[in-house]
GROMACS .gro file of C-alpha atoms in nm:
model
  206
    1MET     CA    1   7.452   1.607  16.972
    2SER     CA    2   7.762   1.393  16.959
    3SER     CA    3   8.099   1.540  16.995
    4GLY     CA    4   8.179   1.459  16.631
    5ALA     CA    5   7.876   1.647  16.509
    6GLU     CA    6   7.962   1.938  16.732
    7LYS     CA    7   8.308   1.952  16.583
    8ILE     CA    8   8.168   1.952  16.230
    9VAL     CA    9   7.921   2.225  16.318
   10SER     CA   10   8.191   2.424  16.491
   11SER     CA   11   8.424   2.384  16.192
   12ILE     CA   12   8.153   2.496  15.950
   13MET     CA   13   8.068   2.799  16.164
   14SER     CA   14   8.434   2.894  16.199
   15GLU     CA   15   8.481   2.867  15.823
   16ALA     CA   16   8.166   3.068  15.761
   17GLN     CA   17   8.276   3.333  16.009
   18ALA     CA   18   8.616   3.353  15.843
   19LYS     CA   19   8.455   3.397  15.502
   20ALA     CA   20   8.220   3.657  15.645
   21ASP     CA   21   8.508   3.842  15.804
   22ALA     CA   22   8.699   3.829  15.476
   23ILE     CA   23   8.397   3.964  15.284
   24ILE     CA   24   8.351   4.238  15.540
   25ARG     CA   25   8.719   4.337  15.519
   26GLU     CA   26   8.701   4.334  15.138
   27ALA     CA   27   8.387   4.544  15.150
   28GLU     CA   28   8.548   4.784  15.396
   29ASP     CA   29   8.861   4.809  15.178
   30GLU     CA   30   8.648   4.869  14.868
   31ALA     CA   31   8.440   5.126  15.052
   32ALA     CA   32   8.755   5.298  15.176
   33GLY     CA   33   8.892   5.295  14.821
   34ILE     CA   34   8.571   5.444  14.688
   35VAL     CA   35   8.582   5.713  14.956
   36ASP     CA   36   8.948   5.789  14.879
   37GLU     CA   37   8.876   5.806  14.506
   38GLY     CA   38   8.578   6.025  14.573
   39GLU     CA   39   8.782   6.257  14.792
   40LYS     CA   40   9.058   6.266  14.529
   41ARG     CA   41   8.811   6.351  14.255
   42ALA     CA   42   8.649   6.608  14.477
   43ARG     CA   43   8.988   6.771  14.542
   44MET     CA   44   9.067   6.768  14.168
   45ALA     CA   45   8.726   6.913  14.087
   46SER     CA   46   8.771   7.171  14.358
   47GLU     CA   47   9.113   7.267  14.221
   48ARG     CA   48   8.971   7.292  13.868
   49ILE     CA   49   8.687   7.508  13.991
   50LEU     CA   50   8.930   7.723  14.187
   51GLU     CA   51   9.165   7.754  13.890
   52SER     CA   52   8.875   7.839  13.661
   53ALA     CA   53   8.760   8.101  13.912
   54ARG     CA   54   9.112   8.247  13.925
   55LYS     CA   55   9.127   8.266  13.544
   56GLN     CA   56   8.784   8.428  13.523
   57ALA     CA   57   8.876   8.675  13.795
   58TYR     CA   58   9.201   8.765  13.615
   59MET     CA   59   9.022   8.803  13.281
   60ARG     CA   60   8.761   9.026  13.443
   61TYR     CA   61   9.037   9.227  13.610
   62GLN     CA   62   9.212   9.275  13.274
   63GLN     CA   63   8.880   9.371  13.115
   64ILE     CA   64   8.811   9.630  13.384
   65ILE     CA   65   9.163   9.772  13.349
   66SER     CA   66   9.128   9.783  12.970
   67GLU     CA   67   8.788   9.953  12.992
   68ALA     CA   68   8.923  10.202  13.243
   69LYS     CA   69   9.217  10.286  13.017
   70MET     CA   70   8.987  10.321  12.716
   71ASN     CA   71   8.750  10.547  12.909
   72ALA     CA   72   9.042  10.755  13.034
   73ARG     CA   73   9.181  10.784  12.681
   74ARG     CA   74   8.838  10.875  12.544
   75ALA     CA   75   8.795  11.140  12.811
   76GLU     CA   76   9.141  11.278  12.734
   77LEU     CA   77   9.067  11.294  12.360
   78GLU     CA   78   8.731  11.459  12.423
   79ALA     CA   79   8.896  11.714  12.650
   80ARG     CA   80   9.167  11.782  12.391
   81GLU     CA   81   8.908  11.816  12.115
   82GLU     CA   82   8.714  12.063  12.328
   83VAL     CA   83   9.028  12.271  12.380
   84ILE     CA   84   9.112  12.258  12.007
   85GLN     CA   85   8.759  12.364  11.909
   86GLU     CA   86   8.777  12.647  12.160
   87ALA     CA   87   9.109  12.753  12.004
   88PHE     CA   88   8.949  12.757  11.657
   89LYS     CA   89   8.656  12.956  11.792
   90LYS     CA   90   8.888  13.216  11.943
   91ALA     CA   91   9.094  13.229  11.624
   92GLU     CA   92   8.778  13.291  11.422
   93GLU     CA   93   8.674  13.567  11.661
   94GLU     CA   94   9.018  13.727  11.632
   95LEU     CA   95   9.002  13.710  11.252
   96LYS     CA   96   8.658  13.870  11.265
   97ASN     CA   97   8.795  14.147  11.486
   98LEU     CA   98   9.092  14.187  11.254
   99ALA     CA   99   8.860  14.228  10.956
  100SER     CA  100   8.661  14.498  11.136
  101THR     CA  101   8.932  14.689  11.324
  102SER     CA  102   9.276  14.641  11.162
  103GLN     CA  103   9.186  14.804  10.833
  104GLU     CA  104   9.529  14.819  10.669
  105GLU     CA  105   9.633  14.467  10.767
  106TYR     CA  106   9.296  14.323  10.662
  107VAL     CA  107   9.293  14.504  10.328
  108SER     CA  108   9.635  14.360  10.248
  109ALA     CA  109   9.515  14.012  10.340
  110LEU     CA  110   9.195  14.055  10.135
  111ARG     CA  111   9.395  14.155   9.828
  112GLY     CA  112   9.605  13.841   9.871
  113MET     CA  113   9.294  13.620   9.900
  114ILE     CA  114   9.140  13.772   9.585
  115LYS     CA  115   9.461  13.725   9.388
  116GLU     CA  116   9.505  13.368   9.510
  117ALA     CA  117   9.151  13.275   9.405
  118ALA     CA  118   9.187  13.448   9.066
  119VAL     CA  119   9.515  13.268   8.993
  120GLU     CA  120   9.356  12.936   9.095
  121ILE     CA  121   9.078  12.995   8.841
  122GLY     CA  122   9.339  13.080   8.576
  123GLY     CA  123   9.254  13.443   8.516
  124GLY     CA  124   9.000  13.581   8.268
  125ASP     CA  125   8.698  13.802   8.325
  126LEU     CA  126   8.619  13.745   8.692
  127VAL     CA  127   8.363  13.865   8.946
  128VAL     CA  128   8.462  13.929   9.309
  129SER     CA  129   8.195  13.898   9.578
  130MET     CA  130   8.267  14.031   9.929
  131ARG     CA  131   8.082  14.137  10.240
  132GLU     CA  132   7.901  14.470  10.212
  133ASP     CA  133   8.158  14.656  10.427
  134ASP     CA  134   8.442  14.551  10.194
  135ARG     CA  135   8.281  14.654   9.865
  136SER     CA  136   8.379  15.017   9.919
  137LEU     CA  137   8.742  14.946  10.010
  138ASP     CA  138   9.020  15.068   9.783
  139LEU     CA  139   9.154  14.724   9.691
  140GLY     CA  140   9.328  14.815   9.367
  141LEU     CA  141   9.151  14.546   9.165
  142ASP     CA  142   9.314  14.663   8.842
  143LYS     CA  143   9.658  14.611   8.992
  144ILE     CA  144   9.557  14.269   9.126
  145ALA     CA  145   9.419  14.178   8.781
  146ALA     CA  146   9.752  14.276   8.623
  147GLU     CA  147   9.941  14.056   8.870
  148VAL     CA  148   9.707  13.764   8.799
  149GLU     CA  149   9.748  13.818   8.425
  150ALA     CA  150  10.125  13.815   8.465
  151GLU     CA  151  10.112  13.486   8.652
  152THR     CA  152   9.853  13.307   8.438
  153GLY     CA  153   9.935  13.456   8.098
  154LYS     CA  154   9.564  13.522   8.044
  155LYS     CA  155   9.405  13.866   8.013
  156THR     CA  156   9.227  13.930   8.338
  157THR     CA  157   8.965  14.171   8.469
  158LEU     CA  158   8.818  14.187   8.819
  159GLU     CA  159   8.471  14.328   8.879
  160VAL     CA  160   8.298  14.373   9.214
  161GLY     CA  161   7.989  14.153   9.236
  162ASP     CA  162   7.704  14.115   9.484
  163SER     CA  163   7.770  14.126   9.855
  164ILE     CA  164   7.784  13.802  10.056
  165ARG     CA  165   7.749  13.710  10.421
  166THR     CA  166   8.096  13.631  10.553
  167ILE     CA  167   8.345  13.724  10.825
  168GLY     CA  168   8.581  13.842  10.556
  169GLY     CA  169   8.761  13.736  10.242
  170ALA     CA  170   8.607  13.693   9.899
  171VAL     CA  171   8.444  13.455   9.654
  172VAL     CA  172   8.586  13.483   9.302
  173ARG     CA  173   8.409  13.330   9.001
  174THR     CA  174   8.405  13.346   8.625
  175GLU     CA  175   8.144  13.573   8.466
  176ASP     CA  176   7.939  13.271   8.357
  177GLY     CA  177   7.955  13.133   8.710
  178LEU     CA  178   8.087  12.794   8.597
  179ILE     CA  179   8.405  12.818   8.804
  180GLU     CA  180   8.414  12.956   9.157
  181VAL     CA  181   8.675  12.971   9.430
  182ASN     CA  182   8.554  13.044   9.782
  183ASN     CA  183   8.836  13.225   9.959
  184THR     CA  184   8.636  13.362  10.250
  185ILE     CA  185   8.791  13.334  10.595
  186GLU     CA  186   8.540  13.064  10.692
  187ALA     CA  187   8.611  12.858  10.381
  188ARG     CA  188   8.986  12.889  10.425
  189MET     CA  189   8.964  12.778  10.787
  190SER     CA  190   8.749  12.483  10.685
  191ARG     CA  191   8.996  12.378  10.413
  192PHE     CA  192   9.299  12.415  10.634
  193ARG     CA  193   9.134  12.280  10.950
  194LYS     CA  194   9.294  11.936  10.927
  195ALA     CA  195   9.646  12.073  10.895
  196LEU     CA  196   9.571  12.343  11.150
  197ARG     CA  197   9.435  12.086  11.397
  198SER     CA  198   9.771  11.907  11.398
  199GLU     CA  199   9.955  12.233  11.450
  200VAL     CA  200   9.714  12.353  11.719
  201ALA     CA  201   9.740  12.019  11.898
  202ARG     CA  202  10.119  12.036  11.882
  203VAL     CA  203  10.126  12.386  12.027
  204LEU     CA  204   9.869  12.308  12.299
  205PHE     CA  205   9.979  11.964  12.411
  206GLU     CA  206  10.349  11.916  12.338
   0.00000   0.00000   0.00000
């Protein structure tokens, strides 16, 4: 090969090598850019995942705390309710004992319950039902009837009716049975339970 041909060949090879080197560098730069972008996206994704995990962990923490507080509050309310119910039970037992042992005090209370029920009905010819043990008590029904008559302005009579099962107190009704007021101890406690619960809770827990 002549020297001129060798020069041409050499020039072409040099140019080709330069282009190849340039392509390789461009490819390397592009590859490096892709890697950098990939790493950047990976870091961003990792941070998002980590942030999401933190948020989920915090939300779960708050949920656990909230549930724990609710459970503690529920347990406290259940415990308080148990104490209140026990207080009512003891009060009922004491009232039962009062009705059976403190004769004078109970008789006075029974008279008051009969009068209260009779006044609530509005007077008239009324029948008083009590437990068997109370039917023989000297309650002074005529005197109670006179007091009811004075308050209602309606002629009033009180007659002892059939015995009933009760701790104490009385059920008063009209002779025709159309109107009835249950003023037994159990009924009174049931009616006043809501107001009494607040008072009992105040005494027990404040």
